[in-house]
mmCIF file of C-alpha atoms and ligand atoms in Angstrom:
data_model
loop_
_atom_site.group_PDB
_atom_site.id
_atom_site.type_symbol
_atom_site.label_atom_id
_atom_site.label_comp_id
_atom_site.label_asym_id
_atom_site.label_seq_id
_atom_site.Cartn_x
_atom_site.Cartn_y
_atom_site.Cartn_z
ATOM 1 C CA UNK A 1 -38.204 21.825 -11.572
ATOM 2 C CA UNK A 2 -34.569 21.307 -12.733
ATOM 3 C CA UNK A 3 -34.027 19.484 -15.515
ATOM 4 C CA UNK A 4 -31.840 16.377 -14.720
ATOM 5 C CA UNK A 5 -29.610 17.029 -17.584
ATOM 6 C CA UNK A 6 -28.806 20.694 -16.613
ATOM 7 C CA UNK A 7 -27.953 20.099 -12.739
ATOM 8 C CA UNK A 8 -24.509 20.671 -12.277
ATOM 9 C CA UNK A 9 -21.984 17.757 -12.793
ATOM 10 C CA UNK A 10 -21.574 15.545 -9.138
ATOM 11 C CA UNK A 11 -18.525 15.962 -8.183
ATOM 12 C CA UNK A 12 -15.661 13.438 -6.831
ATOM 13 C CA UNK A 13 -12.112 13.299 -6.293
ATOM 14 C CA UNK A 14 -9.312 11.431 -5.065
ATOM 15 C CA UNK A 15 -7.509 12.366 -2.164
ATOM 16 C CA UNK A 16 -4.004 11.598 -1.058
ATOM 17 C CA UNK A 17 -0.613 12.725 -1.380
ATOM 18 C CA UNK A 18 0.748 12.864 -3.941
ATOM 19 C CA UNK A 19 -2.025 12.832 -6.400
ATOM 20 C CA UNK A 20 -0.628 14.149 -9.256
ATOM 21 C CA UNK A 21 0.364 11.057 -10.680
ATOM 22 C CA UNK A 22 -3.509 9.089 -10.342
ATOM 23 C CA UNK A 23 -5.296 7.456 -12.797
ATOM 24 C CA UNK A 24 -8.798 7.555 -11.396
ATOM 25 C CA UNK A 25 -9.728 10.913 -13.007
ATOM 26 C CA UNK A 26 -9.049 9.365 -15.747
ATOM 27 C CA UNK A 27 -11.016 5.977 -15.349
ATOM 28 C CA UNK A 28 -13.900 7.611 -13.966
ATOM 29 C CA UNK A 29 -14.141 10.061 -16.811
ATOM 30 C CA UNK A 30 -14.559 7.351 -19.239
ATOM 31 C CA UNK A 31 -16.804 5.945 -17.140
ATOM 32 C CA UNK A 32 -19.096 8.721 -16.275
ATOM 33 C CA UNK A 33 -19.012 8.770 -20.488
ATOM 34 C CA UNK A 34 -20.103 4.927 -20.730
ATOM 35 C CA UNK A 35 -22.619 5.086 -18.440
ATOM 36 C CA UNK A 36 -23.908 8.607 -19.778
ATOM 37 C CA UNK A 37 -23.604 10.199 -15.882
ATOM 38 C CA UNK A 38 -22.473 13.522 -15.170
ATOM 39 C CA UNK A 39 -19.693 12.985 -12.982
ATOM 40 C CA UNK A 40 -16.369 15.741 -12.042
ATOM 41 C CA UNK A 41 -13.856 14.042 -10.849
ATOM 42 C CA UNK A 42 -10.853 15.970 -9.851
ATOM 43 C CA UNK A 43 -7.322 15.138 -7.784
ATOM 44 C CA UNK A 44 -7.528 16.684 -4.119
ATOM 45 C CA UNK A 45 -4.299 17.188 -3.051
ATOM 46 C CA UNK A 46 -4.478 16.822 0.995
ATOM 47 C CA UNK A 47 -1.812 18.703 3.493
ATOM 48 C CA UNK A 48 -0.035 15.580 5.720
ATOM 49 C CA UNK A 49 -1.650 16.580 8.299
ATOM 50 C CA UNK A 50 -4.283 18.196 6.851
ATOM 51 C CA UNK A 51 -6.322 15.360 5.397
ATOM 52 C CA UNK A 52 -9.819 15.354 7.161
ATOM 53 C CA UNK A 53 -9.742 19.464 7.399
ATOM 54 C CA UNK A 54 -9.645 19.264 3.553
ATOM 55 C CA UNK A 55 -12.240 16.566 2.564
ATOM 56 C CA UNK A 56 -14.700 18.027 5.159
ATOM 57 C CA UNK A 57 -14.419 21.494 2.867
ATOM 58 C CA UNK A 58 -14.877 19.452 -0.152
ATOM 59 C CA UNK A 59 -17.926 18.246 1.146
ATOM 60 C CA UNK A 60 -19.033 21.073 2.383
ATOM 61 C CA UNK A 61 -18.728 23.023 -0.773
ATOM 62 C CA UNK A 62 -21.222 20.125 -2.605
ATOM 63 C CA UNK A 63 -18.854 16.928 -3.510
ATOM 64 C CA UNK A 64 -20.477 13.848 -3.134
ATOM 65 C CA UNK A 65 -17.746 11.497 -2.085
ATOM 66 C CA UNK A 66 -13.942 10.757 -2.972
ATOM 67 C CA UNK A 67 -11.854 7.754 -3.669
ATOM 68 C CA UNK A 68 -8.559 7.599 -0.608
ATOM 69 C CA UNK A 69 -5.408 6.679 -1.595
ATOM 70 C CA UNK A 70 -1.860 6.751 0.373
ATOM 71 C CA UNK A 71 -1.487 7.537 3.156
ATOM 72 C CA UNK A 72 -5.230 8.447 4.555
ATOM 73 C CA UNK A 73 -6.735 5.512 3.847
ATOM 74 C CA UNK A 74 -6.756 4.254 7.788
ATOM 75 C CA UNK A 75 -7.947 7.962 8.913
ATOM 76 C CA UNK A 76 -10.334 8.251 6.165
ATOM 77 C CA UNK A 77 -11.954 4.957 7.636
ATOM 78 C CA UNK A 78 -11.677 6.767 10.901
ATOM 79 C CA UNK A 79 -14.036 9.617 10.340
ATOM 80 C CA UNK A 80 -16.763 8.473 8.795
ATOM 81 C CA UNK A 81 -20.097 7.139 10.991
ATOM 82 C CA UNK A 82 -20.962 4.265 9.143
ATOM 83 C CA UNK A 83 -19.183 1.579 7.269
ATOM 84 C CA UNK A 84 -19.401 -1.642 5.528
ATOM 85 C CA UNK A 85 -18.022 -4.480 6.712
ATOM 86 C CA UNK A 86 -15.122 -5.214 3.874
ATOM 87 C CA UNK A 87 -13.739 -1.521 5.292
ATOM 88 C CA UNK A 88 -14.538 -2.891 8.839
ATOM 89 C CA UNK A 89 -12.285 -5.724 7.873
ATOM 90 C CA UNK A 90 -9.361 -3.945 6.293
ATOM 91 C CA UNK A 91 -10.004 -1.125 8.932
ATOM 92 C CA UNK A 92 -9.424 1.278 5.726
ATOM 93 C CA UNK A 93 -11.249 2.895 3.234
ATOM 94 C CA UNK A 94 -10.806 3.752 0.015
ATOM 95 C CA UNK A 95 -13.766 5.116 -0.976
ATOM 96 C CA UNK A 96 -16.503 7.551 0.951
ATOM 97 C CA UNK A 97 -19.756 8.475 0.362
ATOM 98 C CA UNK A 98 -21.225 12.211 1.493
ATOM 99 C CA UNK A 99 -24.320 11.190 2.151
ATOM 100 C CA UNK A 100 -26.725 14.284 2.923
ATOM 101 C CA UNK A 101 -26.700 13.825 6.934
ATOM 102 C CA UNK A 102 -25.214 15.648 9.553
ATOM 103 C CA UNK A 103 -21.539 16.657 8.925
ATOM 104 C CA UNK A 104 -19.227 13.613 9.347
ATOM 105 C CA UNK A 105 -22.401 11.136 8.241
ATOM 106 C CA UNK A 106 -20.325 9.633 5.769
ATOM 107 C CA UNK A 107 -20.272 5.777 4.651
ATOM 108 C CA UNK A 108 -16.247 4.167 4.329
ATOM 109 C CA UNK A 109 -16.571 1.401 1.997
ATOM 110 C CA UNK A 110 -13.099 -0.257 1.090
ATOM 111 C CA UNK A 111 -13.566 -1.853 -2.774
ATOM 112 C CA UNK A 112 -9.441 -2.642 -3.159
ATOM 113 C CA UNK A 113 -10.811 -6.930 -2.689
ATOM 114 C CA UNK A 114 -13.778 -6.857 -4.824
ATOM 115 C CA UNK A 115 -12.060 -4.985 -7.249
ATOM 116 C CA UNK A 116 -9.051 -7.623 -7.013
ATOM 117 C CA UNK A 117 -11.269 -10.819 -6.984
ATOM 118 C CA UNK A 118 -13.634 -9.465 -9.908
ATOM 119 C CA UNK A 119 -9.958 -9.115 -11.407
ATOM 120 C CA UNK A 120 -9.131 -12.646 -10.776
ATOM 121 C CA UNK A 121 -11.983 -14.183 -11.280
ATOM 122 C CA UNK A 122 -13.842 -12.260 -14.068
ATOM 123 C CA UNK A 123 -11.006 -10.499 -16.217
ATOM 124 C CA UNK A 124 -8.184 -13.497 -15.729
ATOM 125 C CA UNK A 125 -10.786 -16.373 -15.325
ATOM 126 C CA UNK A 126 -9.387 -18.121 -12.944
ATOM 127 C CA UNK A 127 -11.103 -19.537 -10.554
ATOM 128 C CA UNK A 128 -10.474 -19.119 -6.276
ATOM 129 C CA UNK A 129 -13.042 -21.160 -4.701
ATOM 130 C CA UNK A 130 -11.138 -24.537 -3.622
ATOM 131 C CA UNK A 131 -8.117 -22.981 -4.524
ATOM 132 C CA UNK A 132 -4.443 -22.533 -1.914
ATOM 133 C CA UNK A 133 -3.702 -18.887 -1.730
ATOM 134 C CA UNK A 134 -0.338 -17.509 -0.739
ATOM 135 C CA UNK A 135 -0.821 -13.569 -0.227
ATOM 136 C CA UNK A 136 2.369 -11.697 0.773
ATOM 137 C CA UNK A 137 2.657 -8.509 3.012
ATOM 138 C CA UNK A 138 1.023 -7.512 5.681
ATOM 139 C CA UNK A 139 0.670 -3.775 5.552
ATOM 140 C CA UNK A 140 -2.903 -1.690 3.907
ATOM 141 C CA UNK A 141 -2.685 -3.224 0.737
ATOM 142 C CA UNK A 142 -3.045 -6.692 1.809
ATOM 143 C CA UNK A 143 -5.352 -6.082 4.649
ATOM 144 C CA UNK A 144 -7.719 -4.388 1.991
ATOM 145 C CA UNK A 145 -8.434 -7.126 0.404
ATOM 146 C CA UNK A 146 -8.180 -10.068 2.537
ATOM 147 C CA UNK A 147 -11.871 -10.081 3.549
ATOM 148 C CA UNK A 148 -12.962 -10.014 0.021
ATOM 149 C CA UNK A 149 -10.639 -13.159 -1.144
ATOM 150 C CA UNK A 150 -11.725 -15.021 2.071
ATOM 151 C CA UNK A 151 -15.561 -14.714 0.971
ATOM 152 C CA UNK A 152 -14.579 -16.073 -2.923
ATOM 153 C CA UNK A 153 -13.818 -19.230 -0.662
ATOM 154 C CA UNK A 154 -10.421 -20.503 -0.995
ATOM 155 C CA UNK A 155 -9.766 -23.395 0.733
ATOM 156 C CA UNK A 156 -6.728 -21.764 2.657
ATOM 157 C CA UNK A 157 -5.005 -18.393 2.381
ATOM 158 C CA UNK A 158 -1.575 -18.015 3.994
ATOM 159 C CA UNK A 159 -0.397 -14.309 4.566
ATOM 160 C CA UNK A 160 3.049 -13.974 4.785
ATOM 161 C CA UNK A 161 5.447 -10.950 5.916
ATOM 162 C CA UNK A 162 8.682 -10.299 6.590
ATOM 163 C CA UNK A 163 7.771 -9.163 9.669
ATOM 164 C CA UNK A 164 5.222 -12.127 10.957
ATOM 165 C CA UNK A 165 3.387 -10.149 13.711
ATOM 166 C CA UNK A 166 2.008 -8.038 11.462
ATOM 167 C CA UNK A 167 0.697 -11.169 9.565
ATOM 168 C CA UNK A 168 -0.654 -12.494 12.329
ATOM 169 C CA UNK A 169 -2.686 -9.462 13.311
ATOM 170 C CA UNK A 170 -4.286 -9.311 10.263
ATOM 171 C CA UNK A 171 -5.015 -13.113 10.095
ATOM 172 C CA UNK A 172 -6.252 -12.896 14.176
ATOM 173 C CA UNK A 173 -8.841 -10.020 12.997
ATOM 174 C CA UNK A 174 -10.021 -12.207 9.658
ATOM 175 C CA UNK A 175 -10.174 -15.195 11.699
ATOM 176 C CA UNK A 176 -14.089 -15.606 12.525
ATOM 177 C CA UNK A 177 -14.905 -14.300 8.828
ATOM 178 C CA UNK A 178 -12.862 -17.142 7.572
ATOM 179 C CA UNK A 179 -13.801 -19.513 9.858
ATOM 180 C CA UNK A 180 -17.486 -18.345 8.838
ATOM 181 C CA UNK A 181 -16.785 -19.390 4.710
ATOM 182 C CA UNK A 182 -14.902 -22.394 5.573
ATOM 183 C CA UNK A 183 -11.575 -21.221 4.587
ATOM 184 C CA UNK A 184 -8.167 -22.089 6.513
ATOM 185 C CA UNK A 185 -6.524 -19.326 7.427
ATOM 186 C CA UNK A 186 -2.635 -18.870 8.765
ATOM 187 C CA UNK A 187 0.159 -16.566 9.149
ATOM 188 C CA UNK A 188 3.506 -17.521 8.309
ATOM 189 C CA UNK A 189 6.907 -15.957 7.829
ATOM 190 C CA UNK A 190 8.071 -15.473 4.530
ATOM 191 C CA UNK A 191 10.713 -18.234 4.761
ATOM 192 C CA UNK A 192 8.660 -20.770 5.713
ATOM 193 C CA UNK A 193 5.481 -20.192 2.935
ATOM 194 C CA UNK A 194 5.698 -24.213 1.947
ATOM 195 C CA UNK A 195 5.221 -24.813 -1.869
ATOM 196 C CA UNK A 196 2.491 -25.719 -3.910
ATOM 197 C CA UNK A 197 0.020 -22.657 -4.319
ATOM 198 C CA UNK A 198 -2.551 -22.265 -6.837
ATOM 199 C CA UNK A 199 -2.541 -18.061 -6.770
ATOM 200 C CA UNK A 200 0.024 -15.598 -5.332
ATOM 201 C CA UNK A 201 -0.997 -12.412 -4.682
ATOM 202 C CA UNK A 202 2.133 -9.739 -3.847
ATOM 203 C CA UNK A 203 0.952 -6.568 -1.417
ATOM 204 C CA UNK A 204 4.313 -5.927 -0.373
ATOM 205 C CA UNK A 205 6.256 -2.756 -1.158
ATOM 206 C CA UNK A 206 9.338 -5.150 -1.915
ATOM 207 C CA UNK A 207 9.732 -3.692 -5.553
ATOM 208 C CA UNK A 208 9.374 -0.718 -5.093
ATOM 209 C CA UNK A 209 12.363 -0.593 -2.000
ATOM 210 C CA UNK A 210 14.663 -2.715 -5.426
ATOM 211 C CA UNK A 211 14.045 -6.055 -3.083
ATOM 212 C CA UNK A 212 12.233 -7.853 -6.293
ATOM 213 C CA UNK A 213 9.727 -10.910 -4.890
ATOM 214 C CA UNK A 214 9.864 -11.608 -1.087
ATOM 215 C CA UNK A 215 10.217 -15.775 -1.367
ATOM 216 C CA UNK A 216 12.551 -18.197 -2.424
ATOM 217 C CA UNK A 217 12.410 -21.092 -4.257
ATOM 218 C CA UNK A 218 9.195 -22.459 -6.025
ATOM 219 C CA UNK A 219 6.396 -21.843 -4.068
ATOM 220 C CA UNK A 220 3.966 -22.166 -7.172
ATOM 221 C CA UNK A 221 2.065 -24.813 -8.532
ATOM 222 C CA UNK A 222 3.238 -24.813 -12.642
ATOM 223 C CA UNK A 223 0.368 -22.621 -14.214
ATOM 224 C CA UNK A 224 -1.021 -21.056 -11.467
ATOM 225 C CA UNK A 225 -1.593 -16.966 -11.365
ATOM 226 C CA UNK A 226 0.846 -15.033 -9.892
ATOM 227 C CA UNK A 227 -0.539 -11.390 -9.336
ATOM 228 C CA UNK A 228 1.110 -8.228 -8.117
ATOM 229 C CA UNK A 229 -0.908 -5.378 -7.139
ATOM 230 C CA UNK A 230 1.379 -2.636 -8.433
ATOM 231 C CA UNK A 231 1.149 -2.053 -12.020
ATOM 232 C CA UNK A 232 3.474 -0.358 -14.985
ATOM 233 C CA UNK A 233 7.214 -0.441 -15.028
ATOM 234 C CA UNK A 234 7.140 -0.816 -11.315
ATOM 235 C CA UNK A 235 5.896 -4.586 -11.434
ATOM 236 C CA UNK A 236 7.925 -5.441 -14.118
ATOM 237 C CA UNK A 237 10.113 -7.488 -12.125
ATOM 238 C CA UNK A 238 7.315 -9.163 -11.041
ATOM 239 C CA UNK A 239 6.708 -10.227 -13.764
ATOM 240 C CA UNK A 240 9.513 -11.439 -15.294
ATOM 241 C CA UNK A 241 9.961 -13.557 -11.922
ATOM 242 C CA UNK A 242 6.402 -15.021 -12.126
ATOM 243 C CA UNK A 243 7.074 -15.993 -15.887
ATOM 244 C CA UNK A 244 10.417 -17.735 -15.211
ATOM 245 C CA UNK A 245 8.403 -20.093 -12.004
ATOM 246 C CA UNK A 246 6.463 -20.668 -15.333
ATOM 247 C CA UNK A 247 3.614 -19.267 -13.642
ATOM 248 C CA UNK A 248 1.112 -16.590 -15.157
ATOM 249 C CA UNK A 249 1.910 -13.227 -14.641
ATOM 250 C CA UNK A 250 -0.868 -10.088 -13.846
ATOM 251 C CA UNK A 251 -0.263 -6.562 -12.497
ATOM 252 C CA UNK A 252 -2.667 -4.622 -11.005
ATOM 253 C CA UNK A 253 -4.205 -2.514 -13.430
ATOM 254 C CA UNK A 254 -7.107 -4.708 -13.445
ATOM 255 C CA UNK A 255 -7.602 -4.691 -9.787
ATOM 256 C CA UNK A 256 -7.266 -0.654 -10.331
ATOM 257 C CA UNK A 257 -9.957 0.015 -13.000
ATOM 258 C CA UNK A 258 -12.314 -2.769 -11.014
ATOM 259 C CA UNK A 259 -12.104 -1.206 -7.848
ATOM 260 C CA UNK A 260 -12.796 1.881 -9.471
ATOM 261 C CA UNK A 261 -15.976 0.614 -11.144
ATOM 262 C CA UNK A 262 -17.036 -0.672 -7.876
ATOM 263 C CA UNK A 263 -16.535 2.818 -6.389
ATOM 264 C CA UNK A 264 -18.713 4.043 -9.370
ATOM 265 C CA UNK A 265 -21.291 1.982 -8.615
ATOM 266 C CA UNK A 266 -21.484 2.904 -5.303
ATOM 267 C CA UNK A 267 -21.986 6.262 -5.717
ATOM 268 C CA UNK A 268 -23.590 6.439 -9.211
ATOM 269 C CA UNK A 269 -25.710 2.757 -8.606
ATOM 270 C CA UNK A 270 -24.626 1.695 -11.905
ATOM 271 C CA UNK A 271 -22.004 -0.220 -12.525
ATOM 272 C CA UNK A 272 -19.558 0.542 -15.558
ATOM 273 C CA UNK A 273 -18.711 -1.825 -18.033
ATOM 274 C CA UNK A 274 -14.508 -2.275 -17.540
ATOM 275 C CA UNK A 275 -13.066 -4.350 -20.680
ATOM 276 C CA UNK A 276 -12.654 -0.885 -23.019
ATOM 277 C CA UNK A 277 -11.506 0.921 -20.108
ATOM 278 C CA UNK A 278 -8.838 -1.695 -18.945
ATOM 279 C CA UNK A 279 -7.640 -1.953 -22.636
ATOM 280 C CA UNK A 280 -7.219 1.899 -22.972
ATOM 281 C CA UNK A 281 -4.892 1.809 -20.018
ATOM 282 C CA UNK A 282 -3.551 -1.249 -21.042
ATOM 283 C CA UNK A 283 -1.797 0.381 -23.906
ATOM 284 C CA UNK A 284 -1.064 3.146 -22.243
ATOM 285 C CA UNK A 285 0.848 1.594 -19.109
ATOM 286 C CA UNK A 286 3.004 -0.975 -21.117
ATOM 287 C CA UNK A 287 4.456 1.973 -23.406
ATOM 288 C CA UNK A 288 5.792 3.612 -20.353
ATOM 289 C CA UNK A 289 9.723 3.182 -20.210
ATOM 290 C CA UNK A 290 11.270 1.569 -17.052
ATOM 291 C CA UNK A 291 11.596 3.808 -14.374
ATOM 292 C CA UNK A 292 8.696 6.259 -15.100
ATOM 293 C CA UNK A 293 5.095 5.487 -13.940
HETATM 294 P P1 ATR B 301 0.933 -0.621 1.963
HETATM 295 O O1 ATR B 301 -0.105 0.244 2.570
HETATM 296 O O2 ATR B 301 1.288 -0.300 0.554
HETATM 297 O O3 ATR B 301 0.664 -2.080 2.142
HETATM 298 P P2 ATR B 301 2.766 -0.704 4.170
HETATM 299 O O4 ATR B 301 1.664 -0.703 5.145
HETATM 300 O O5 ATR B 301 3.999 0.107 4.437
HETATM 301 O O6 ATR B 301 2.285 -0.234 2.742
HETATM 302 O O7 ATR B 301 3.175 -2.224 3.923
HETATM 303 C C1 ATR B 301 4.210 -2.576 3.074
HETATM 304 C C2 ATR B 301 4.312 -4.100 3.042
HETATM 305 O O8 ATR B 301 5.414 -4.460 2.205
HETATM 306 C C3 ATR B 301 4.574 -4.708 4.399
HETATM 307 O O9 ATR B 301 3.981 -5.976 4.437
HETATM 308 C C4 ATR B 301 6.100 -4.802 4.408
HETATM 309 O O10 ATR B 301 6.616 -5.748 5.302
HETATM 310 P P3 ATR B 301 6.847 -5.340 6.849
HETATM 311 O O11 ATR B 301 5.497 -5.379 7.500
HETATM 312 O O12 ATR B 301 7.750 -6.399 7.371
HETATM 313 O O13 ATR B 301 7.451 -3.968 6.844
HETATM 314 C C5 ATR B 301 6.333 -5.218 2.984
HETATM 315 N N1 ATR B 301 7.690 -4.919 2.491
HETATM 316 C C6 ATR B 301 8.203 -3.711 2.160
HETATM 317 N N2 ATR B 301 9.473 -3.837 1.715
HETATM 318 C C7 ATR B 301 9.772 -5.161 1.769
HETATM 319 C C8 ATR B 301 10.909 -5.949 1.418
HETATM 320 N N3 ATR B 301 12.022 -5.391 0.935
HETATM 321 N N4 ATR B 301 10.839 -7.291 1.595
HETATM 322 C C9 ATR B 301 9.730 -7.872 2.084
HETATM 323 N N5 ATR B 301 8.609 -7.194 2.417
HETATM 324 C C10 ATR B 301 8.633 -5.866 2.262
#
């Protein structure tokens, strides 16, 4: 019999393009340390068009699953058989498991939301249930997480984008699972968001195209959390807007180590602990200079 300890490492990846600049190898090396696992976890960098030819020889050659990041999250949700119903939601995955089936037997899970409520509600401490939500863009970032902050029971979530079909395609798809945890749920343009929210949750690209935050005027309630998925030099901006609304800033390097830890736990069934982990990158992230990431 093989000793535990002497099997070979399982190995995991993350796939996208580019790669090069990820953090996960990183995160998931400290936790396969914490939680005394032995885990190889590499970058996979995937062809454009070449994404599902390259994870299937991943698995093939023993891998047990991979994070997905840009752009093959939607067609990494597409070829697996089974998956769970916060990837049903956000129809994308970020994560898949190679479970030892026939070829293609894989389970999508999509861990962007829990990763941003535990965020929210564990690491910042603020509460959503009862709260008014205001969550910008429409594109795969917000719809991967929109199922997850309906079931922490706001008691409304608007989704605004610039352009407002999208917004209300994603709402239309959401609209029995909110309607199912009691939480009002519309779409609105980005002009006409109203004012007093509680929590603001940016998953546009509007930084990152030099268009800084998507709504005028003050939308926020004075205090509440204003939260921008990106993270490092590139939600800077951000930042500096959300402090001046006298609101409380957050990036999304929490949301990024907790879905990762969620991920983890998925495949490992133990979940890491994130606080030394977040603080590591912490220090590392606000040292970068502007215009690097
Ligand atoms: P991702 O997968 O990162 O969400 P995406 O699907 O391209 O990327 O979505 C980008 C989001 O940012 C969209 O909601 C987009 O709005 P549109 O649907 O109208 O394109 C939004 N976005 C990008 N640049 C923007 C800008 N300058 N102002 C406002 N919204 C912007």
């Amino acid at each position: 019999m093989t000793h535990p300890d002497l099997a070979a490492p399982a190995r995991y990846a993350v796939a996208g393009n580019p790669v090069e600049h990820s953090r996960s190898p990183a995160i998931h090396a400290l936790f396969a340390q914490a939680t005394g696992q032995s885990v190889d976890y590499g970058r996979l960098l995937c062809p454009l068009d070449g994404f599902a030819t390259t994870i299937r020889a991943f698995a093939a050659d023993g891998a047990q699953g991979c994070n997905v990041t840009v752009p093959f999250k939607f067609e990494a949700f597409e070829l697996a058989a089974r998956r769970t119903r916060r990837a049903e939601l956000a129809q994308a995955a970020n994560t898949l498991r190679f479970d030892p089936t026939a070829q293609g037997g894989w389970l999508a899970d999509n861990t962007d939301g829990a990763g941003l409520v535990r965020d929210i509600t564990v690491n910042a401490g603020v509460t959503l249930t009862g709260q008014r939500v205001l969550l910008l863009g429409a594109g795969g970032a917000s719809a991967g997480v929109l199922g997850p902050l309906i079931e922490s029971r706001p008691a409304e979530i608007v989704v605004a984008n610039r352009t407002v079909d999208k917004a209300k395609d994603l709402v239309a798809r959401h609209q029995a699972w909110a309607d199912e945890h009691g939480v009002a749920l519309r779409a609105s343009t980005l002009a006409d968001v109203g004012t007093g929210y509680d929590v603001l949750i940016n998953g546009t690209a509007a930084s990152l195209s030099g268009g800084g935050v998507p709504v005028q005027g003050p939308v926020l309630k004075a205090g509440a959390l204003a939260l921008d998925m990106m993270y490092g030099p590139a939600a800077r901006p951000f930042l500096r807007w959300a402090q001046a609304q006298g609101a409380n800033g957050r990036d999304g390097l929490g949301m990024l180590v907790e879905q990762a830890a969620e991920s983890f736990a998925l495949w490992r069934g133990v979940r890491p602990d994130t606080a030394s982990v977040l603080a590591s990158l912490r220090a590392e992230v606000d040292a970068l200079p502007d215009g690097t990431h």
